[in-house]
Amino acid sequence: MRSFLKDLISDPLILLLLVAIFVVYIAVAFEYATQGKHPQKLEKIITLLIFFIIPGVQISPFNLIHPENLAAPEVGVPAILSRLIPYGCTMLILKTRYSDFLQNILLIFLDPFLTVFLALLVVSMFWSETPNLTLRASLVMLGLSAVAAHIAKRYSWKEMCHFLRLSTAFISILSLFYAIALPGIGVSGKGWKGVLRHGNPLGSLMAFTTILWGLYAVENPRLRKVSSVISGISLIVMLQTNSASAKVLLAVLLCLVVSLGYLRKLNFKIAFTAISIFLVISIIMGIFVVENVETIIVDVLDKDLTLNGRIPLWTKLIQASANKPLLGYGYKGFWQEWRGPDNPAAPYATSDFGWIAPHGHNGFLDVIIDFGWVGFFCFFISFVKTIALGVMYMIRNKNSDALIPLVMLTYIIMSNLAQSDLMIARGIWFYYIILVIRMSLDITGKEIRGYRNFN
C-alpha cells in the first residue's frame, strides 16, 4: 500500500491533481464555514474531535495528527510541516471563530505560577543537552496550552463537560470494539489497551469515565439508561486493562464523590482542608497499593513493598535530581533512550529488577527531574490554587457538573503516581490547563486587561 501511494505521489501529474483537489476541498469547506450557523456547528465538531484525539488515540488517521508526534526526536522537519497542515487548514476555514485565538492565549497569565512554569519549558533549552529537542517539545506543549486556553474561554464549564462525556464515551466504545473485534490492535500482553497507546492510561481514563457518566446518570433521569450503559462499558474496559492503578483510582474517585456530597454543604476552609487531607491519604495509600493489590487480595508472596522496582528507581532519580536541584535537566533533557549510552538517564534508569525505565513512572518526580525544585514549586502552587478554585466552584454550584473539577484533579494526581503522563502533550495536561483557566474565570471573574469578551 505504501509503495502504491509512493508511486502515485512520485508522478507529477497525479501530485498536481491531488494538490488541486485539496485546494478545492479547502475552498468549499471555507465557503461552508462562513454561511449562517455553520461556523458555530463546525467549531463544536472540531472541538469535540480535539477532546477525542488528545488522550492519545492511536487509530489512523487520528494518530497522525496528534500533537505529541510533533515532539518525537525521530520526526524530521518535512514530517512536522506536513502534520501541521491540518491545524493550519482548520484555523483558515474557521478564521472567524479563531479570530480571538491570540487574545485567549493571554488567559494563561491569570495564574502567575503557571506562567513561570510554562516559561521554564522554553528557557530550559539553555541548559538542556539537546536544546533543539527541548525547544521543539516545549513549543508543542505551549501550542497545546494555547488551544486549551482558547477552548476554556469560548465554552462554559457545562459545555466542556458535554465534550468530555461524548469524547470519553467514544473512546470507551471504540476500545471495547477494538479489543474484541481487532485484538491485534486493542489488546497488549497485559490486557486491553483499546485505542490508546497502553493499558495503564486507558484504565485510568476509563475509571474517570465511569464516574463521569455515573454522575450524569444520577443527575439526568431521562438519560439514565444510556448513561448507565456507557458507564458500565467504561467499567468493563477498565477492568480488562488489568491496571492496578486504575482500580485504585476508581476506588478513590468513588470515595471522593460520596464525600463531596457532604463537603459541599460546609464552608470553604473546612471543605478545602478536608479535601486536602483526603488527597494526601489517597496518594499515600495509592502508592502503597498500586503494585501490591494482587498480593493484598490473594496473598501471593512474589511481590514486595518496593512496588516492583519503582521505589529503587525513584531513589536513584532523587539522586539524579540532586545533581541539578534548582532547574533540572531541561524539558525532555533527561529521558533520552534514543541516545543509547549517551542517555543522561542511563546511570539511573536501570532497575534492580533488570528493566530499563523509559520514564520515571511518576509524573511529579519527572517534573523535578526536568525543571528542578523551582519548577516543581511553581507547578505545586498552581495545582493547589486550582484545587481551591474547584472547592469554591463546588460550593457555589449545586449540580453534578460542579463536582467534576475536583474529580478531574484527583484523576490527574492519582494517574501520575505510577505513570508519567503529566508532562506529555496529551489529555492530562490539556485537561489541567482548561481547569486552571475556566475555574479562574468562573470564580474570580478576572480577565486580562483590555481583553475583548467573546459574545
Tab-separated table of C-alpha atoms in Angstrom:
chain	number	residue	atom	x	y	z
A	1	MET	CA	0.000	0.000	0.000
A	2	ARG	CA	2.802	2.413	0.900
A	3	SER	CA	4.669	1.677	-2.339
A	4	PHE	CA	1.458	2.259	-4.281
A	5	LEU	CA	0.951	5.654	-2.637
A	6	LYS	CA	4.611	6.497	-3.170
A	7	ASP	CA	4.289	5.727	-6.877
A	8	LEU	CA	1.204	7.915	-7.103
A	9	ILE	CA	2.873	10.859	-5.409
A	10	SER	CA	6.034	10.493	-7.470
A	11	ASP	CA	4.023	11.131	-10.651
A	12	PRO	CA	3.974	14.967	-11.076
A	13	LEU	CA	0.612	14.985	-12.882
A	14	ILE	CA	-1.091	12.936	-10.198
A	15	LEU	CA	0.565	15.015	-7.478
A	16	LEU	CA	-0.665	18.204	-9.142
A	17	LEU	CA	-4.169	16.733	-9.352
A	18	LEU	CA	-4.107	15.804	-5.654
A	19	VAL	CA	-2.976	19.331	-4.737
A	20	ALA	CA	-5.752	20.810	-6.889
A	21	ILE	CA	-8.364	18.577	-5.228
A	22	PHE	CA	-7.029	19.602	-1.816
A	23	VAL	CA	-7.259	23.322	-2.682
A	24	VAL	CA	-10.829	22.894	-3.958
A	25	TYR	CA	-11.740	20.992	-0.815
A	26	ILE	CA	-10.372	23.791	1.378
A	27	ALA	CA	-12.226	26.410	-0.688
A	28	VAL	CA	-15.533	24.537	-0.403
A	29	ALA	CA	-15.023	23.990	3.325
A	30	PHE	CA	-14.193	27.675	3.785
A	31	GLU	CA	-17.339	28.707	1.912
A	32	TYR	CA	-19.448	26.339	4.021
A	33	ALA	CA	-17.884	27.601	7.244
A	34	THR	CA	-18.796	31.223	6.538
A	35	GLN	CA	-22.524	30.705	5.966
A	36	GLY	CA	-25.254	31.017	8.625
A	37	LYS	CA	-24.792	28.879	11.719
A	38	HIS	CA	-22.340	26.535	10.022
A	39	PRO	CA	-19.221	28.101	11.609
A	40	GLN	CA	-20.514	27.519	15.139
A	41	LYS	CA	-21.524	23.921	14.389
A	42	LEU	CA	-18.228	23.166	12.670
A	43	GLU	CA	-16.274	24.701	15.529
A	44	LYS	CA	-18.060	22.431	18.016
A	45	ILE	CA	-17.312	19.386	15.863
A	46	ILE	CA	-13.623	20.350	15.731
A	47	THR	CA	-13.583	20.911	19.498
A	48	LEU	CA	-15.160	17.507	20.133
A	49	LEU	CA	-12.579	15.968	17.795
A	50	ILE	CA	-9.793	17.603	19.832
A	51	PHE	CA	-11.224	16.200	23.066
A	52	PHE	CA	-11.405	12.766	21.412
A	53	ILE	CA	-7.870	12.749	19.976
A	54	ILE	CA	-5.978	14.385	22.816
A	55	PRO	CA	-5.875	11.425	25.291
A	56	GLY	CA	-3.613	9.696	22.753
A	57	VAL	CA	-5.908	7.842	20.339
A	58	GLN	CA	-3.683	5.619	18.188
A	59	ILE	CA	-6.020	4.552	15.387
A	60	SER	CA	-5.484	6.056	11.958
A	61	PRO	CA	-5.824	8.823	10.868
A	62	PHE	CA	-6.131	10.412	14.322
A	63	ASN	CA	-2.701	9.239	15.456
A	64	LEU	CA	-1.081	11.053	12.534
A	65	ILE	CA	-2.277	14.480	13.665
A	66	HIS	CA	-1.785	14.065	17.414
A	67	PRO	CA	0.412	16.930	18.716
A	68	GLU	CA	2.604	14.532	20.697
A	69	ASN	CA	4.109	13.268	17.430
A	70	LEU	CA	5.450	16.728	16.622
A	71	ALA	CA	7.891	16.483	19.536
A	72	ALA	CA	9.225	12.999	18.732
A	73	PRO	CA	13.002	13.107	18.113
A	74	GLU	CA	12.736	10.784	15.100
A	75	VAL	CA	10.286	13.077	13.288
A	76	GLY	CA	12.020	15.347	10.805
A	77	VAL	CA	11.144	18.864	9.661
A	78	PRO	CA	9.261	17.775	6.478
A	79	ALA	CA	7.089	15.403	8.516
A	80	ILE	CA	6.420	18.135	11.075
A	81	LEU	CA	5.351	20.588	8.386
A	82	SER	CA	3.054	18.024	6.768
A	83	ARG	CA	1.414	17.284	10.135
A	84	LEU	CA	0.884	20.984	10.773
A	85	ILE	CA	-1.213	21.325	7.611
A	86	PRO	CA	-4.474	20.111	9.242
A	87	TYR	CA	-4.053	22.653	12.051
A	88	GLY	CA	-3.423	25.499	9.613
A	89	CYS	CA	-6.359	24.493	7.428
A	90	THR	CA	-8.667	24.337	10.432
A	91	MET	CA	-7.732	27.839	11.551
A	92	LEU	CA	-8.087	29.114	7.966
A	93	ILE	CA	-11.528	27.550	7.492
A	94	LEU	CA	-12.725	28.751	10.901
A	95	LYS	CA	-10.878	32.040	10.937
A	96	THR	CA	-13.991	33.904	12.089
A	97	ARG	CA	-14.198	31.580	15.122
A	98	TYR	CA	-10.479	31.741	15.857
A	99	SER	CA	-10.068	35.483	15.405
A	100	ASP	CA	-9.605	35.879	19.169
A	101	PHE	CA	-7.199	32.926	19.460
A	102	LEU	CA	-4.155	35.067	20.274
A	103	GLN	CA	-6.106	37.048	22.852
A	104	ASN	CA	-7.323	33.894	24.547
A	105	ILE	CA	-3.749	32.704	24.996
A	106	LEU	CA	-3.221	35.645	27.361
A	107	LEU	CA	-5.587	33.977	29.824
A	108	ILE	CA	-2.752	31.636	30.763
A	109	PHE	CA	-1.191	34.602	32.553
A	110	LEU	CA	-4.075	34.667	35.034
A	111	ASP	CA	-2.030	32.201	37.093
A	112	PRO	CA	1.458	33.678	37.685
A	113	PHE	CA	2.910	30.373	38.900
A	114	LEU	CA	1.662	28.579	35.791
A	115	THR	CA	3.152	31.407	33.726
A	116	VAL	CA	6.582	30.895	35.291
A	117	PHE	CA	6.302	27.145	34.849
A	118	LEU	CA	5.472	27.472	31.146
A	119	ALA	CA	8.332	29.935	30.741
A	120	LEU	CA	10.662	27.290	32.184
A	121	LEU	CA	9.544	24.935	29.419
A	122	VAL	CA	11.118	27.180	26.805
A	123	VAL	CA	14.127	28.631	28.618
A	124	SER	CA	15.197	25.180	29.816
A	125	MET	CA	16.645	24.718	26.326
A	126	PHE	CA	19.618	26.756	27.512
A	127	TRP	CA	20.715	24.076	29.985
A	128	SER	CA	19.405	21.001	28.165
A	129	GLU	CA	21.911	18.673	26.490
A	130	THR	CA	19.619	18.634	23.438
A	131	PRO	CA	18.385	22.241	23.102
A	132	ASN	CA	16.711	21.703	19.718
A	133	LEU	CA	14.601	18.840	21.038
A	134	THR	CA	13.731	20.775	24.204
A	135	LEU	CA	12.694	23.825	22.198
A	136	ARG	CA	10.545	21.773	19.840
A	137	ALA	CA	8.864	19.823	22.653
A	138	SER	CA	8.243	22.972	24.676
A	139	LEU	CA	6.652	24.737	21.691
A	140	VAL	CA	4.324	21.765	21.239
A	141	MET	CA	3.297	21.989	24.898
A	142	LEU	CA	2.767	25.738	24.591
A	143	GLY	CA	0.670	25.170	21.483
A	144	LEU	CA	-1.467	22.597	23.292
A	145	SER	CA	-1.814	25.003	26.228
A	146	ALA	CA	-2.904	27.746	23.835
A	147	VAL	CA	-5.608	25.538	22.298
A	148	ALA	CA	-6.814	24.547	25.775
A	149	ALA	CA	-6.920	28.225	26.812
A	150	HIS	CA	-8.924	29.115	23.712
A	151	ILE	CA	-11.463	26.351	24.364
A	152	ALA	CA	-11.697	27.236	28.064
A	153	LYS	CA	-12.635	30.798	27.164
A	154	ARG	CA	-15.127	30.049	24.404
A	155	TYR	CA	-17.148	27.404	26.222
A	156	SER	CA	-18.800	27.252	29.621
A	157	TRP	CA	-17.885	24.520	32.085
A	158	LYS	CA	-21.218	22.801	31.371
A	159	GLU	CA	-20.430	22.699	27.649
A	160	MET	CA	-16.939	21.326	28.272
A	161	CYS	CA	-18.375	18.583	30.478
A	162	HIS	CA	-20.528	17.695	27.488
A	163	PHE	CA	-17.428	17.446	25.289
A	164	LEU	CA	-15.723	15.354	27.973
A	165	ARG	CA	-18.580	12.897	28.239
A	166	LEU	CA	-19.002	12.445	24.494
A	167	SER	CA	-15.281	12.092	23.748
A	168	THR	CA	-14.629	9.607	26.544
A	169	ALA	CA	-17.744	7.622	25.555
A	170	PHE	CA	-16.379	7.302	22.010
A	171	ILE	CA	-13.026	6.122	23.365
A	172	SER	CA	-14.752	3.635	25.656
A	173	ILE	CA	-16.949	2.131	22.937
A	174	LEU	CA	-14.159	2.047	20.347
A	175	SER	CA	-11.782	0.439	22.847
A	176	LEU	CA	-14.359	-2.272	23.531
A	177	PHE	CA	-14.780	-2.846	19.786
A	178	TYR	CA	-11.066	-2.975	19.002
A	179	ALA	CA	-10.295	-5.268	21.946
A	180	ILE	CA	-12.984	-7.781	20.897
A	181	ALA	CA	-13.047	-7.497	17.091
A	182	LEU	CA	-9.421	-6.478	16.426
A	183	PRO	CA	-7.354	-7.855	19.312
A	184	GLY	CA	-4.156	-7.365	17.349
A	185	ILE	CA	-4.706	-3.637	17.863
A	186	GLY	CA	-6.800	-3.425	21.003
A	187	VAL	CA	-5.041	-5.979	23.232
A	188	SER	CA	-1.492	-5.982	24.574
A	189	GLY	CA	0.310	-8.639	26.621
A	190	LYS	CA	-1.013	-7.327	29.927
A	191	GLY	CA	-4.600	-6.706	28.914
A	192	TRP	CA	-6.729	-4.361	26.844
A	193	LYS	CA	-5.250	-1.122	25.565
A	194	GLY	CA	-8.117	-0.284	23.251
A	195	VAL	CA	-7.450	2.706	21.030
A	196	LEU	CA	-4.793	4.200	23.310
A	197	ARG	CA	-1.066	3.541	23.458
A	198	HIS	CA	-1.043	1.429	26.623
A	199	GLY	CA	-3.422	-0.235	29.038
A	200	ASN	CA	-2.500	1.870	32.072
A	201	PRO	CA	-3.587	5.263	30.675
A	202	LEU	CA	-6.675	3.622	29.167
A	203	GLY	CA	-7.558	2.099	32.543
A	204	SER	CA	-7.155	5.432	34.329
A	205	LEU	CA	-9.212	7.261	31.707
A	206	MET	CA	-11.939	4.622	31.893
A	207	ALA	CA	-12.069	4.904	35.705
A	208	PHE	CA	-12.613	8.638	35.265
A	209	THR	CA	-15.190	7.988	32.507
A	210	THR	CA	-17.100	5.546	34.720
A	211	ILE	CA	-17.531	8.259	37.360
A	212	LEU	CA	-18.222	10.950	34.770
A	213	TRP	CA	-21.156	9.082	33.231
A	214	GLY	CA	-22.292	7.713	36.592
A	215	LEU	CA	-22.766	11.257	37.889
A	216	TYR	CA	-24.610	12.163	34.704
A	217	ALA	CA	-26.953	9.195	35.171
A	218	VAL	CA	-27.838	10.372	38.676
A	219	GLU	CA	-28.389	13.955	37.529
A	220	ASN	CA	-30.460	13.145	34.423
A	221	PRO	CA	-33.213	10.535	34.960
A	222	ARG	CA	-34.372	10.700	31.321
A	223	LEU	CA	-30.941	9.607	30.071
A	224	ARG	CA	-30.188	7.288	32.994
A	225	LYS	CA	-30.288	4.078	30.961
A	226	VAL	CA	-27.946	5.338	28.253
A	227	SER	CA	-25.608	6.909	30.792
A	228	SER	CA	-25.565	3.738	32.887
A	229	VAL	CA	-24.729	1.620	29.834
A	230	ILE	CA	-21.797	3.872	28.891
A	231	SER	CA	-20.610	3.904	32.498
A	232	GLY	CA	-20.862	0.105	32.546
A	233	ILE	CA	-18.919	-0.265	29.287
A	234	SER	CA	-16.215	2.004	30.678
A	235	LEU	CA	-16.035	-0.094	33.825
A	236	ILE	CA	-15.678	-3.304	31.788
A	237	VAL	CA	-12.908	-1.788	29.664
A	238	MET	CA	-11.139	-0.538	32.789
A	239	LEU	CA	-11.215	-3.977	34.410
A	240	GLN	CA	-9.955	-5.652	31.236
A	241	THR	CA	-6.877	-3.422	31.117
A	242	ASN	CA	-5.675	-5.265	34.243
A	243	SER	CA	-4.323	-1.956	35.541
A	244	ALA	CA	-3.909	-1.963	39.312
A	245	SER	CA	-3.557	1.831	39.352
A	246	ALA	CA	-6.906	2.180	37.537
A	247	LYS	CA	-8.653	0.061	40.172
A	248	VAL	CA	-7.155	2.185	42.928
A	249	LEU	CA	-8.176	5.347	41.071
A	250	LEU	CA	-11.769	4.156	40.706
A	251	ALA	CA	-11.984	3.365	44.427
A	252	VAL	CA	-10.556	6.783	45.302
A	253	LEU	CA	-12.928	8.603	42.927
A	254	LEU	CA	-15.939	6.749	44.329
A	255	CYS	CA	-14.953	7.727	47.871
A	256	LEU	CA	-14.343	11.292	46.717
A	257	VAL	CA	-17.751	11.660	45.060
A	258	VAL	CA	-19.529	10.340	48.144
A	259	SER	CA	-17.502	12.695	50.359
A	260	LEU	CA	-18.136	15.729	48.147
A	261	GLY	CA	-21.865	15.325	48.640
A	262	TYR	CA	-21.315	16.245	52.308
A	263	LEU	CA	-18.345	18.603	51.934
A	264	ARG	CA	-20.157	20.931	49.518
A	265	LYS	CA	-22.501	21.845	52.408
A	266	LEU	CA	-19.607	23.128	54.544
A	267	ASN	CA	-17.753	26.427	54.395
A	268	PHE	CA	-14.704	26.805	52.162
A	269	LYS	CA	-11.964	26.443	54.793
A	270	ILE	CA	-13.311	23.213	56.244
A	271	ALA	CA	-14.082	21.731	52.806
A	272	PHE	CA	-10.654	22.672	51.405
A	273	THR	CA	-8.858	21.234	54.444
A	274	ALA	CA	-10.878	18.016	54.294
A	275	ILE	CA	-10.247	17.541	50.571
A	276	SER	CA	-6.521	18.252	51.016
A	277	ILE	CA	-6.304	15.613	53.758
A	278	PHE	CA	-8.276	13.196	51.582
A	279	LEU	CA	-5.870	13.691	48.667
A	280	VAL	CA	-2.778	13.229	50.858
A	281	ILE	CA	-4.174	9.990	52.292
A	282	SER	CA	-5.178	8.834	48.795
A	283	ILE	CA	-1.678	9.495	47.474
A	284	ILE	CA	-0.051	7.542	50.309
A	285	MET	CA	-2.465	4.636	50.018
A	286	GLY	CA	-2.294	4.728	46.223
A	287	ILE	CA	1.493	4.405	46.172
A	288	PHE	CA	1.342	1.578	48.701
A	289	VAL	CA	-1.437	-0.378	47.000
A	290	VAL	CA	-0.974	0.238	43.276
A	291	GLU	CA	1.567	-2.518	42.640
A	292	ASN	CA	0.702	-4.749	45.598
A	293	VAL	CA	-3.043	-5.038	45.043
A	294	GLU	CA	-2.753	-8.647	43.871
A	295	THR	CA	-0.664	-9.506	46.933
A	296	ILE	CA	-3.152	-7.864	49.263
A	297	ILE	CA	-6.132	-9.608	47.694
A	298	VAL	CA	-4.849	-13.157	47.087
A	299	ASP	CA	-1.858	-13.223	49.445
A	300	VAL	CA	0.675	-14.093	46.785
A	301	LEU	CA	4.144	-13.533	48.166
A	302	ASP	CA	6.034	-12.883	44.948
A	303	LYS	CA	5.722	-9.119	45.348
A	304	ASP	CA	7.372	-6.909	47.905
A	305	LEU	CA	6.963	-3.354	49.171
A	306	THR	CA	9.323	-1.891	46.566
A	307	LEU	CA	6.469	-1.588	44.034
A	308	ASN	CA	8.109	-3.980	41.573
A	309	GLY	CA	11.189	-1.812	41.221
A	310	ARG	CA	9.628	1.642	41.334
A	311	ILE	CA	10.920	2.666	44.760
A	312	PRO	CA	14.540	1.743	43.885
A	313	LEU	CA	14.092	3.652	40.622
A	314	TRP	CA	12.623	6.671	42.414
A	315	THR	CA	15.523	6.595	44.901
A	316	LYS	CA	18.010	6.766	42.035
A	317	LEU	CA	16.048	9.559	40.361
A	318	ILE	CA	16.112	11.611	43.546
A	319	GLN	CA	19.890	11.197	43.493
A	320	ALA	CA	19.913	12.310	39.853
A	321	SER	CA	17.825	15.380	40.684
A	322	ALA	CA	20.377	16.327	43.342
A	323	ASN	CA	22.904	16.906	40.535
A	324	LYS	CA	20.759	19.724	39.140
A	325	PRO	CA	18.413	20.617	42.011
A	326	LEU	CA	17.260	24.113	41.042
A	327	LEU	CA	16.308	23.979	37.361
A	328	GLY	CA	16.694	20.313	36.446
A	329	TYR	CA	17.900	18.806	33.184
A	330	GLY	CA	15.526	20.735	30.936
A	331	TYR	CA	12.267	19.627	29.361
A	332	LYS	CA	12.829	16.250	27.647
A	333	GLY	CA	16.502	16.623	28.551
A	334	PHE	CA	16.823	13.588	30.821
A	335	TRP	CA	14.842	10.648	29.418
A	336	GLN	CA	16.560	10.135	26.061
A	337	GLU	CA	16.789	6.396	25.471
A	338	TRP	CA	17.224	7.035	21.741
A	339	ARG	CA	20.753	8.333	22.531
A	340	GLY	CA	21.863	4.929	23.765
A	341	PRO	CA	24.896	5.138	26.087
A	342	ASP	CA	24.737	8.956	25.963
A	343	ASN	CA	21.286	8.898	27.553
A	344	PRO	CA	21.543	11.126	30.685
A	345	ALA	CA	19.127	8.755	32.436
A	346	ALA	CA	21.182	5.630	31.670
A	347	PRO	CA	23.086	5.511	35.015
A	348	TYR	CA	19.800	5.807	36.921
A	349	ALA	CA	17.214	4.104	34.699
A	350	THR	CA	18.363	0.502	35.130
A	351	SER	CA	16.133	-1.048	37.754
A	352	ASP	CA	17.211	-3.620	40.310
A	353	PHE	CA	14.685	-5.875	38.562
A	354	GLY	CA	16.617	-5.714	35.298
A	355	TRP	CA	14.393	-3.474	33.171
A	356	ILE	CA	15.424	-0.076	31.829
A	357	ALA	CA	12.874	2.635	32.556
A	358	PRO	CA	11.857	4.976	29.694
A	359	HIS	CA	10.483	7.498	32.226
A	360	GLY	CA	10.244	7.999	35.974
A	361	HIS	CA	6.954	6.106	36.440
A	362	ASN	CA	5.811	9.140	38.425
A	363	GLY	CA	4.704	12.332	36.705
A	364	PHE	CA	5.568	14.621	39.602
A	365	LEU	CA	9.054	13.186	40.045
A	366	ASP	CA	9.640	13.774	36.335
A	367	VAL	CA	8.691	17.428	36.878
A	368	ILE	CA	11.515	17.666	39.432
A	369	ILE	CA	13.914	15.932	37.036
A	370	ASP	CA	13.069	18.254	34.132
A	371	PHE	CA	12.557	21.571	35.942
A	372	GLY	CA	14.164	21.162	39.350
A	373	TRP	CA	12.606	22.217	42.606
A	374	VAL	CA	11.888	25.698	41.233
A	375	GLY	CA	9.657	24.232	38.528
A	376	PHE	CA	8.044	21.766	40.909
A	377	PHE	CA	7.277	24.548	43.414
A	378	CYS	CA	5.591	26.648	40.688
A	379	PHE	CA	3.508	23.721	39.498
A	380	PHE	CA	2.614	22.666	43.045
A	381	ILE	CA	1.361	26.146	43.998
A	382	SER	CA	-0.613	26.375	40.745
A	383	PHE	CA	-2.166	22.972	41.403
A	384	VAL	CA	-3.134	23.803	44.997
A	385	LYS	CA	-4.703	27.078	43.820
A	386	THR	CA	-6.716	25.163	41.246
A	387	ILE	CA	-7.937	22.757	43.943
A	388	ALA	CA	-9.059	25.774	45.975
A	389	LEU	CA	-10.924	27.167	42.959
A	390	GLY	CA	-12.509	23.758	42.413
A	391	VAL	CA	-13.744	23.719	46.022
A	392	MET	CA	-15.236	27.198	45.616
A	393	TYR	CA	-16.930	26.198	42.377
A	394	MET	CA	-18.393	23.076	44.004
A	395	ILE	CA	-19.808	25.088	46.926
A	396	ARG	CA	-21.330	27.772	44.696
A	397	ASN	CA	-22.929	25.374	42.206
A	398	LYS	CA	-25.177	22.504	43.253
A	399	ASN	CA	-25.313	20.412	40.051
A	400	SER	CA	-23.223	17.295	39.434
A	401	ASP	CA	-21.005	19.066	36.886
A	402	ALA	CA	-19.690	21.187	39.757
A	403	LEU	CA	-18.057	18.064	41.210
A	404	ILE	CA	-16.116	17.289	38.018
A	405	PRO	CA	-13.228	19.775	38.579
A	406	LEU	CA	-12.216	18.067	41.829
A	407	VAL	CA	-12.817	14.624	40.314
A	408	MET	CA	-10.598	15.567	37.369
A	409	LEU	CA	-7.844	16.989	39.586
A	410	THR	CA	-7.878	13.769	41.616
A	411	TYR	CA	-7.685	11.811	38.357
A	412	ILE	CA	-4.638	13.871	37.343
A	413	ILE	CA	-2.912	13.225	40.674
A	414	MET	CA	-3.656	9.533	41.047
A	415	SER	CA	-2.936	8.613	37.420
A	416	ASN	CA	0.555	10.091	37.757
A	417	LEU	CA	1.607	8.204	40.884
A	418	ALA	CA	2.844	5.188	38.915
A	419	GLN	CA	2.783	6.677	35.395
A	420	SER	CA	4.429	9.688	33.774
A	421	ASP	CA	1.622	11.261	31.754
A	422	LEU	CA	1.692	14.745	33.261
A	423	MET	CA	4.289	16.487	31.080
A	424	ILE	CA	3.298	14.894	27.773
A	425	ALA	CA	1.288	16.674	25.089
A	426	ARG	CA	-1.789	14.572	25.784
A	427	GLY	CA	-5.043	14.706	27.718
A	428	ILE	CA	-3.745	15.183	31.270
A	429	TRP	CA	-2.033	18.489	30.544
A	430	PHE	CA	-4.859	19.608	28.240
A	431	TYR	CA	-7.435	18.978	30.978
A	432	TYR	CA	-5.329	20.776	33.568
A	433	ILE	CA	-4.966	23.979	31.519
A	434	ILE	CA	-8.710	24.004	30.837
A	435	LEU	CA	-9.386	23.643	34.570
A	436	VAL	CA	-6.970	26.412	35.554
A	437	ILE	CA	-8.430	28.944	33.135
A	438	ARG	CA	-12.118	28.048	33.338
A	439	MET	CA	-12.120	27.932	37.145
A	440	SER	CA	-10.235	31.241	37.292
A	441	LEU	CA	-12.805	32.897	35.031
A	442	ASP	CA	-15.812	31.396	36.811
A	443	ILE	CA	-14.638	32.053	40.376
A	444	THR	CA	-12.518	35.208	40.278
A	445	GLY	CA	-14.040	36.757	37.157
A	446	LYS	CA	-10.603	38.071	36.264
A	447	GLU	CA	-9.533	38.619	32.688
A	448	ILE	CA	-6.556	40.208	31.014
A	449	ARG	CA	-6.780	43.998	30.971
A	450	GLY	CA	-8.130	45.239	27.660
A	451	TYR	CA	-9.373	41.799	26.725
A	452	ARG	CA	-12.346	41.749	24.363
A	453	ASN	CA	-15.096	39.450	25.634
A	454	PHE	CA	-16.430	36.790	23.314
A	455	ASN	CA	-20.122	37.092	22.574
